[in-house]
Tab-separated table of C-alpha atoms and ligand atoms in Angstrom:
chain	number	residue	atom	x	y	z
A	230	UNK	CA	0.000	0.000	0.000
A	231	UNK	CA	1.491	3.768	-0.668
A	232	UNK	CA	1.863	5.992	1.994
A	233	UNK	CA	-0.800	8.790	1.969
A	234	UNK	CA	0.895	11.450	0.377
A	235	UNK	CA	-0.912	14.126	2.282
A	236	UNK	CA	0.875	13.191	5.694
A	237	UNK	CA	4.319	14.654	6.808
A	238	UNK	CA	5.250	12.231	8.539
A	239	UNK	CA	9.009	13.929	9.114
A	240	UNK	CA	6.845	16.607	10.793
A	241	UNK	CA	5.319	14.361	12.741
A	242	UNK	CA	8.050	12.577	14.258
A	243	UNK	CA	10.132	15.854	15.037
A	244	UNK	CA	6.665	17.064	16.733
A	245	UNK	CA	6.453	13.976	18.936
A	246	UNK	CA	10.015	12.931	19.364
A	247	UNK	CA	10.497	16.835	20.928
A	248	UNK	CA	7.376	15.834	23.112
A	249	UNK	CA	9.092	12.865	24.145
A	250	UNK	CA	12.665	14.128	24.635
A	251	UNK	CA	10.793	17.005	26.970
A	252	UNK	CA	8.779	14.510	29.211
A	253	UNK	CA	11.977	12.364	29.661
A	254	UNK	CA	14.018	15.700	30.346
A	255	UNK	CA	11.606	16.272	33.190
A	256	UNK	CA	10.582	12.488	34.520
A	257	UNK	CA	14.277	11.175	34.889
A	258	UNK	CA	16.582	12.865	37.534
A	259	UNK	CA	18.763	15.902	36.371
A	260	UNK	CA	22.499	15.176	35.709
A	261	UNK	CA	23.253	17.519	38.551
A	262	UNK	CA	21.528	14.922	40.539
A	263	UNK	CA	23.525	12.962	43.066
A	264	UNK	CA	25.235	10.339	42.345
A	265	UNK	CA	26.154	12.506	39.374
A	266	UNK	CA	28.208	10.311	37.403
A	267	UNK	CA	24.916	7.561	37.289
A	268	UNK	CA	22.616	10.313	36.680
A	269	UNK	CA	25.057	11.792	33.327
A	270	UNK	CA	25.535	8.455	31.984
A	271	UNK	CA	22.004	7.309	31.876
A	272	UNK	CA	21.924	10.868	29.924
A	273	UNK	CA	24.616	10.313	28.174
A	274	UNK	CA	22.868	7.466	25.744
A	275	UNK	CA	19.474	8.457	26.674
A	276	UNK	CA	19.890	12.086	24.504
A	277	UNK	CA	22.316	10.683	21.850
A	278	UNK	CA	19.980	11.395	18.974
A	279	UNK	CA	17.990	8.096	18.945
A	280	UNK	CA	15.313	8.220	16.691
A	281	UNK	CA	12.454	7.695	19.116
A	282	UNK	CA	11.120	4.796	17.292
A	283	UNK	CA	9.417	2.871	20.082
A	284	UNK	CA	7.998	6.189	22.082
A	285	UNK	CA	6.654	7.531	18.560
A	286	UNK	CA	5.116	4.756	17.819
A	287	UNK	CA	3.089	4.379	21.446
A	288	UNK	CA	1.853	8.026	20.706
A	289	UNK	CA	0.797	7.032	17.263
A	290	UNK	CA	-0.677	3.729	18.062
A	291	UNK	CA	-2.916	6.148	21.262
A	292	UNK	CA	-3.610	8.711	18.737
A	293	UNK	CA	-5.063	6.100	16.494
A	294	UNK	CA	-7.333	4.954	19.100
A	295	UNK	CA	-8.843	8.253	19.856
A	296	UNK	CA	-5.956	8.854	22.943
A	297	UNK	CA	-4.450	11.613	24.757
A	298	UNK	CA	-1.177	12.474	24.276
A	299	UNK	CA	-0.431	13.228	27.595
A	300	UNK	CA	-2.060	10.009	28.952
A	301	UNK	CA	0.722	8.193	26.394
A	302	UNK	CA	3.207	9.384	27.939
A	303	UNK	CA	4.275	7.344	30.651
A	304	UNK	CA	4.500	4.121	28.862
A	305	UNK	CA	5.870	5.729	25.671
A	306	UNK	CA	8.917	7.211	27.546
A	307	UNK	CA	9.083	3.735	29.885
A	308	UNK	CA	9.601	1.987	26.548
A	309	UNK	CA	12.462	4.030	25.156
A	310	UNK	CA	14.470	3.472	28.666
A	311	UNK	CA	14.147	-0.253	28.047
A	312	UNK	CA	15.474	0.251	24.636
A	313	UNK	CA	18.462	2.437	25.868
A	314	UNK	CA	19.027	0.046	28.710
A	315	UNK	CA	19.124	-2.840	26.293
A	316	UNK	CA	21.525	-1.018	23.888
A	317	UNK	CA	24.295	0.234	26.411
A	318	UNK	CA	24.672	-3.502	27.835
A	319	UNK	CA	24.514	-4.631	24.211
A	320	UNK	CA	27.462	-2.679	23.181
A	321	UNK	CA	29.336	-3.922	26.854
A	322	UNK	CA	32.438	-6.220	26.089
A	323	UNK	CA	30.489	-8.911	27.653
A	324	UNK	CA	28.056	-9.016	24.970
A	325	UNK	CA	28.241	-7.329	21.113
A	326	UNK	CA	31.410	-5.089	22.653
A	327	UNK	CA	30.577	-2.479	20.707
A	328	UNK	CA	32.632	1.087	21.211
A	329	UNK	CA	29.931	3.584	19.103
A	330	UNK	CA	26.005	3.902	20.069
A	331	UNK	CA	23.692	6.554	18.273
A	332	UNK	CA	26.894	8.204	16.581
A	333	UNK	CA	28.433	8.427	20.125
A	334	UNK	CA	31.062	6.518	22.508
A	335	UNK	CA	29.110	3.719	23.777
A	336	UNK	CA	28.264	4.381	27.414
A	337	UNK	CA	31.021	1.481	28.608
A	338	UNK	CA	33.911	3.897	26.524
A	339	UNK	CA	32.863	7.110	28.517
A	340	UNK	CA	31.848	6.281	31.762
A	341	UNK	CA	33.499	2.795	32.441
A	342	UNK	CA	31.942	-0.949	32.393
A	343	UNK	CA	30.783	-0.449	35.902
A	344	UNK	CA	29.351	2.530	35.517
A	345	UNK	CA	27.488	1.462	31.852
A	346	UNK	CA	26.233	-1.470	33.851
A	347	UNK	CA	24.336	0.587	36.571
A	348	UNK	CA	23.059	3.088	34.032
A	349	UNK	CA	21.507	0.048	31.963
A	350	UNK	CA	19.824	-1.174	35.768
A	351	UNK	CA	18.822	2.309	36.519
A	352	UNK	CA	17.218	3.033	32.963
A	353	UNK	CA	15.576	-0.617	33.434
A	354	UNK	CA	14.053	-0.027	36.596
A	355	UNK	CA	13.149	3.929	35.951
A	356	UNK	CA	11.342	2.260	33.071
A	357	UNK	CA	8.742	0.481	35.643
A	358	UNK	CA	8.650	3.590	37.375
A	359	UNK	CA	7.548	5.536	34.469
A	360	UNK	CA	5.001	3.066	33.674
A	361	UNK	CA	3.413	2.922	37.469
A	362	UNK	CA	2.788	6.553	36.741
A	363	UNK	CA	0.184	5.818	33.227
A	364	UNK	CA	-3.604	6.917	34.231
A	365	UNK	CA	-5.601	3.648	34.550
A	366	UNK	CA	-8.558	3.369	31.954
A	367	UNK	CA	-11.700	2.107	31.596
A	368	UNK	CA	-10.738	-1.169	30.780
A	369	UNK	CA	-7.140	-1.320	31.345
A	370	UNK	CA	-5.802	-1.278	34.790
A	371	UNK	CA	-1.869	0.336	35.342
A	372	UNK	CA	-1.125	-3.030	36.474
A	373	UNK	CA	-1.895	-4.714	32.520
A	374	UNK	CA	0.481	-2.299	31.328
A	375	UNK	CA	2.873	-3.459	34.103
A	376	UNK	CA	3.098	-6.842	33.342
A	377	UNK	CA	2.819	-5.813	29.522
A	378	UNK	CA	6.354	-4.406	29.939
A	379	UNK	CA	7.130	-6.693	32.399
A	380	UNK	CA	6.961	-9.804	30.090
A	381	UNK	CA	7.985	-8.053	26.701
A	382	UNK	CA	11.921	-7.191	28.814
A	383	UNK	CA	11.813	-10.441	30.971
A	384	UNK	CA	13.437	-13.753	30.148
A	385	UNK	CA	10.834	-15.470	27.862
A	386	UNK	CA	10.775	-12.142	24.950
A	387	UNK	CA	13.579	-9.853	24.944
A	388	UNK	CA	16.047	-11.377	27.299
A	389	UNK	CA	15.482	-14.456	25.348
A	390	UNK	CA	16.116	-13.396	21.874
A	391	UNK	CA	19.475	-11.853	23.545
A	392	UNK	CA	20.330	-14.792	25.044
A	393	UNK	CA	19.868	-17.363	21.394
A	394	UNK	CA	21.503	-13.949	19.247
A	395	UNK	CA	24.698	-14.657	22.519
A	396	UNK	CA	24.932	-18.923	21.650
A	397	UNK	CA	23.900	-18.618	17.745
A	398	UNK	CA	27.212	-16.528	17.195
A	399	UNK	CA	29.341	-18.709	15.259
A	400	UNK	CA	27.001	-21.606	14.456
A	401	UNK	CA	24.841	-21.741	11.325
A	402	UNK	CA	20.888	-20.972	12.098
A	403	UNK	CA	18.523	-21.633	10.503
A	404	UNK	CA	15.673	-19.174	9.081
A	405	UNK	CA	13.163	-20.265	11.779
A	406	UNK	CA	15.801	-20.293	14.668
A	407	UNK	CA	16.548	-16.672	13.391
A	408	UNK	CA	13.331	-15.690	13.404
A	409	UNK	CA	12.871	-16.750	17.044
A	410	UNK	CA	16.009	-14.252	17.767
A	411	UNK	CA	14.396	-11.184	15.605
A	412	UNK	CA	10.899	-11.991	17.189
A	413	UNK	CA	12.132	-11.438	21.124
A	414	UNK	CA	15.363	-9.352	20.684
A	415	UNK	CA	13.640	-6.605	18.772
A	416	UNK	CA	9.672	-7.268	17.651
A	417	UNK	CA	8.709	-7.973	21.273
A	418	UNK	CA	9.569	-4.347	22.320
A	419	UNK	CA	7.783	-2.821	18.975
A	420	UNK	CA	4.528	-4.638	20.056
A	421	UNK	CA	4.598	-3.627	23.330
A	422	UNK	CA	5.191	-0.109	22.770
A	423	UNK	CA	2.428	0.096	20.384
A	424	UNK	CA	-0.071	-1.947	23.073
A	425	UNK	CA	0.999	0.465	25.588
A	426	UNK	CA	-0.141	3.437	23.335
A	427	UNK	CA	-3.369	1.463	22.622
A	428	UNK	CA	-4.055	0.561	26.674
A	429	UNK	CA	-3.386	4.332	27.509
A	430	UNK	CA	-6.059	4.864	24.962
A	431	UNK	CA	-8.538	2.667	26.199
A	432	UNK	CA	-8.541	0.641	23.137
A	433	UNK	CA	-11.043	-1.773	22.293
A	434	UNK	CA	-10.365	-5.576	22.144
A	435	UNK	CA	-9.856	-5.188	18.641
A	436	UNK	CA	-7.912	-2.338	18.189
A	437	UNK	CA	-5.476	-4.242	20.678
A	438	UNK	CA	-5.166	-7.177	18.486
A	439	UNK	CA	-4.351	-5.272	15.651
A	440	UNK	CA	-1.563	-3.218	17.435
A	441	UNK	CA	-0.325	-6.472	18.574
A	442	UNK	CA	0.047	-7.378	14.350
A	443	UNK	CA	1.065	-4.400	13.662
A	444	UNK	CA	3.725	-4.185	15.899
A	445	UNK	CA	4.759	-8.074	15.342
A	446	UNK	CA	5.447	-6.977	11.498
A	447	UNK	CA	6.945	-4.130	11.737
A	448	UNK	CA	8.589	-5.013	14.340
A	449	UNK	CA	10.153	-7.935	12.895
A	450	UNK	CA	10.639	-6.117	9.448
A	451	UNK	CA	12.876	-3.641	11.439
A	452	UNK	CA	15.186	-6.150	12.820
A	453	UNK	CA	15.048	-7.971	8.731
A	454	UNK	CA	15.815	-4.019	7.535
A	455	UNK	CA	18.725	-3.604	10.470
A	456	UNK	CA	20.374	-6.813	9.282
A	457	UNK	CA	20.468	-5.403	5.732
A	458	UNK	CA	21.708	-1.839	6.816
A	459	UNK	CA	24.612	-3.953	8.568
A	460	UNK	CA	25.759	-4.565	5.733
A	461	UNK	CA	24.931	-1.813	2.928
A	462	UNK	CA	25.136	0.946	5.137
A	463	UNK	CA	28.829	2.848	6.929
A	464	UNK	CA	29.468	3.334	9.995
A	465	UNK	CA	28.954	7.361	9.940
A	466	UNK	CA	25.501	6.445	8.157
A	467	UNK	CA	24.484	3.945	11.099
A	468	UNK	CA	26.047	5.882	13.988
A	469	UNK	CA	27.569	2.466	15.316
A	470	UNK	CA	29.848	0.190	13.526
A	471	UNK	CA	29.091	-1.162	10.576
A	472	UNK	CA	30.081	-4.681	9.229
A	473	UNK	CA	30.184	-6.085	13.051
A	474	UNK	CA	27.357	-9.300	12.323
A	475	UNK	CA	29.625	-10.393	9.919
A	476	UNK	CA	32.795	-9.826	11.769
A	477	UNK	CA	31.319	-11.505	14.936
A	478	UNK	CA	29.791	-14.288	12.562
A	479	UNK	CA	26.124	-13.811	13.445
A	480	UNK	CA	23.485	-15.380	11.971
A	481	UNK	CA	21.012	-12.591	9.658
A	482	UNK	CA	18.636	-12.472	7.497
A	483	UNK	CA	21.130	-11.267	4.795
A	484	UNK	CA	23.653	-13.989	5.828
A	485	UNK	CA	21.118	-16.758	6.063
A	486	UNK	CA	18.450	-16.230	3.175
A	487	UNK	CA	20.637	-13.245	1.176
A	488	UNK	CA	20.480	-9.670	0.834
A	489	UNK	CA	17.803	-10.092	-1.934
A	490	UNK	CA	15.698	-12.210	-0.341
A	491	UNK	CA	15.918	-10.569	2.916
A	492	UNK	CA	14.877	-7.492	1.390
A	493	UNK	CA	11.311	-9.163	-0.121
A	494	UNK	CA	10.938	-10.426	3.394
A	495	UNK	CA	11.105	-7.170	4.806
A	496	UNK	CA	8.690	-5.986	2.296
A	497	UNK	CA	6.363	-8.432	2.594
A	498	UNK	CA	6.509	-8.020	6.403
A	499	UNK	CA	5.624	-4.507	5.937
A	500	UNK	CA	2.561	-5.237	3.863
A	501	UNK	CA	1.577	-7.659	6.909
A	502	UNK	CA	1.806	-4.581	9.024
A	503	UNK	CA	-0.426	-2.359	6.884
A	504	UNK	CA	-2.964	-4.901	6.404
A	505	UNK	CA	-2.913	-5.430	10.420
A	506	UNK	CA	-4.215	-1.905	10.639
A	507	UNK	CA	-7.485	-2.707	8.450
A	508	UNK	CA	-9.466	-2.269	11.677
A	509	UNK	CA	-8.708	1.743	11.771
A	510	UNK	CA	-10.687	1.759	8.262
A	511	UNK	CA	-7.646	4.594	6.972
A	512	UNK	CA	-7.227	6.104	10.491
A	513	UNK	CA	-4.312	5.066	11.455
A	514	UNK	CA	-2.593	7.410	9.113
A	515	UNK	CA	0.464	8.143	11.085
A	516	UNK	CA	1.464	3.831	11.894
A	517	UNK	CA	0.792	3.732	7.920
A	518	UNK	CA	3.712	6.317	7.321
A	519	UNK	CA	5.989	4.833	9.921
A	520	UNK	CA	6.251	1.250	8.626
A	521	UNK	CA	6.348	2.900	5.500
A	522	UNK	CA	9.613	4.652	6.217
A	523	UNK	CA	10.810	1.927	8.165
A	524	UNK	CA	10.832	-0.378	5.074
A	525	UNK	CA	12.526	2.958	3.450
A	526	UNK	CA	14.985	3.865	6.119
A	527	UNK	CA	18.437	4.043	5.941
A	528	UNK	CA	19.917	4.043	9.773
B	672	FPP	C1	18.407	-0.443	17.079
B	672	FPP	O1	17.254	0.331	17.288
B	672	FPP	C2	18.281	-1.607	17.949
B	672	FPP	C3	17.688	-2.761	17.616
B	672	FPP	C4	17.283	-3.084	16.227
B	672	FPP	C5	17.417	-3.784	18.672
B	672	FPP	C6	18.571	-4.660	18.951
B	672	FPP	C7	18.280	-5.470	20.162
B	672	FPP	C8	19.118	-5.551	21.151
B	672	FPP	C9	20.438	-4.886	21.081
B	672	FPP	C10	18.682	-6.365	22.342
B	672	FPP	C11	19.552	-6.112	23.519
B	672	FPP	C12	18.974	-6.757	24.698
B	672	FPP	C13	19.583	-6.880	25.894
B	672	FPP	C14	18.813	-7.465	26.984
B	672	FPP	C15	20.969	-6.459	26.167
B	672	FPP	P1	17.083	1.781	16.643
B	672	FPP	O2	17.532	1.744	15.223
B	672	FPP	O3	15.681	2.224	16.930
B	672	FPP	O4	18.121	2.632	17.505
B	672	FPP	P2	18.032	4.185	17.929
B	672	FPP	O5	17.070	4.250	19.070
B	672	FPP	O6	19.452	4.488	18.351
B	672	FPP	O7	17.585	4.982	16.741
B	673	MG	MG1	23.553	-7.603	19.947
C-alpha cells in the first residue's frame, strides 16, 4: 500500500520525538543529581539522537485509538528506557562489545563498564517507574500495562532473543531459529510499545489485536531491515559500527536467506503490518507512514 501522500510524517516525528525528549528531560533525575556520574551516563545514551522509534510509535498507536497524548506518555517514555538500557549492555564487552552507540562513545567507553552497567539497571528499573505513573482506563488497569512491559523485557521475549543472538554466534541458524532471535530481541519491544499506546487509549479488544500485528510486522521487518543496513550501510551512516554481524559471525537475514531475499521479506513483512491496521478503516494514518519509512529507512 502507498503511503498517503498528504501526511508529513518527518513533521510528525520531530513534533512527537520533541514531546518525548521534553517529558523524559523532566521524569528522569537531572544530571546535577547525586550520584552525578549515574545520573550523566544514563543521559549520556538516553539524549544521543535516537530516533524515538518505540515512544513515537506508542503516541501514534494512542492517537489512532482516539488517545491523549499526555495520557501516552508514561509508557511511551518507559519503553524508550528499556530500549536504551538494552543497547548500552549490548554494546558492553560482555556481549556485542561495541565502542559507538547513536553516533556516540558507547556508554562502557565514557563512563566505564561499571558505571554502563548501573546506568543500563537504573534506565531498566526507571522504566517500571515511568510506567506505574500511566492513568488507569476504563478497561485497562496500570497493572496490565505493568506486566505488559514486564513480560515483553523479561526472560521469555527480549532477554530471550538476547540470550539465542549470545549462543547462535558462530554456528549456522537456521531461518526459523533466526526468526525466534528477531521476534524477542527486537519485535517484542515494537509490540509492546504500540499496546501500551493502545491501553493508555482505552482501546477496544480489537484495536489491541491489531496493534499487537502491527507491531509483530513491523517489528520484525525492522530487525530484517537492520540486518540489511549492517551490511549496505557505513558506519557514519548507522552511527555504530558497521560490518560487526559479519565480523562476529552472526546469523542474519542477509547472511542466512541473502540480501535479496531478505529485502522481499522485509517488504512483505511490511505489507503484513499495513494490512494489520485494516481495523482503523484509513485512520491510522500516522502507523501507515511509519512502517512505510521503516521499510525505506536508511539508519
Ligand atoms: C536499534 O534500534 C536496535 C535494535 C534493532 C534492537 C537490537 C536489540 C538488542 C540490542 C537487544 C539487547 C537486549 C539486551 C537485553 C541487552 P534503533 O535503530 O531504533 O536505535 P536508535 O534508538 O538508536 O535509533
Ligand atoms: Mg547484539
Amino acid at each position: 500500500m502507498p503511503p498517503n501522500a498528504s501526511f508529513d510524517l518527518k513533521q510528525y516525528a520531530r513534533k512527537h520525538a520533541r514531546i518525548v525528549d521534553q517529558a523524559l528531560n523532566k521524569l528522569l533525575p537531572s544530571a546535577r543529581t547525586k550520584p552525578g556520574t549515574i545520573h550523566r551516563a544514563i543521559r549520556h545514551s538516553l539524549f544521543a539522537g535516537g530516533k524515538r522509534v518505540r515512544p513515537i510509535l506508542a503516541l501514534a498507536a494512542a492517537e489512532a485509538c482516539g488517545g491523549e497524548i499526555e495520557n501516552a506518555l508514561p509508557v511511551a517514555c518507559a519503553v524508550e528506557c528499556i530500549h536504551t538500557y538494552s543497547l548500552i549492555h549490548d554494546d558492553l564487552p560482555a556481549l556485542d562489545n561495541d565502542d559507538f552507540r547513536r553516533g556516540r562513545p558507547a556508554s562502557h567507553k565514557v563512563f566505564g563498564e561499571g558505571i554502563a552497567v548501573l546506568a543500563g539497571d537504573a534506565l531498566l528499573t526507571q522504566a517500571f517507574e515511568l510506567a506505574a505513573q500511566a492513568k488507569p482506563t476504563p478497561r485497562y488497569p496500570v497493572s496490565d500495562m505493568i506486566l505488559d512491559l514486564a513480560k515483553t523485557s523479561g526472560s521469555l521475549q527480549l532477554i530471550a532473543g538476547q540470550v539465542a543472538d549470545l549462543e547462535g554466534e558462530g554456528q549456522k541458524l537456521t531461518r526459523s531459529k533466526l526468526q525466534y532471535i528477531h521476534e524477542r530481541k527486537t519485535s517484542a519491544l515494537l509490540t509492546c510499545s504500540a499496546r501500551l499506546g493502545g491501553m493508555s487509549a482505552n482501546c477496544t479488544p480489537t484495536q489491541l489485536q491489531a496493534l499487537t500485528d502491527f507491531g509483530y510486522h513491523i517489528g520484525l521487518a525492522f530487525q530484517v531491515i537492520d540486518d540489511i543496513l549492517d551490511v549496505t550501510q557505513t558506519s557514519e551512516q548507522l552511527g555504530k559500527t558497521a560490518g560487526k554481524d559479519e565480523a562476529a559471525d552472526k546469523a542474519t537475514y542477509p547472511a542466512v536467506v541473502g540480501l535479496k531475499k531478505s529485502e522481499q521479506i522485509a517488504k512483505k513483512l511490511t505489507d503484513k503490518a499495513f494490512t494489520a491496521l485494516q481495523p482503523f478503516r484509513g485512520k491510522a494514518v500516522a502507523l501507515e507512514a511509519m512502517a512505510h519509512f521503516l521499510l525505506k529507512r536508511k539508519n
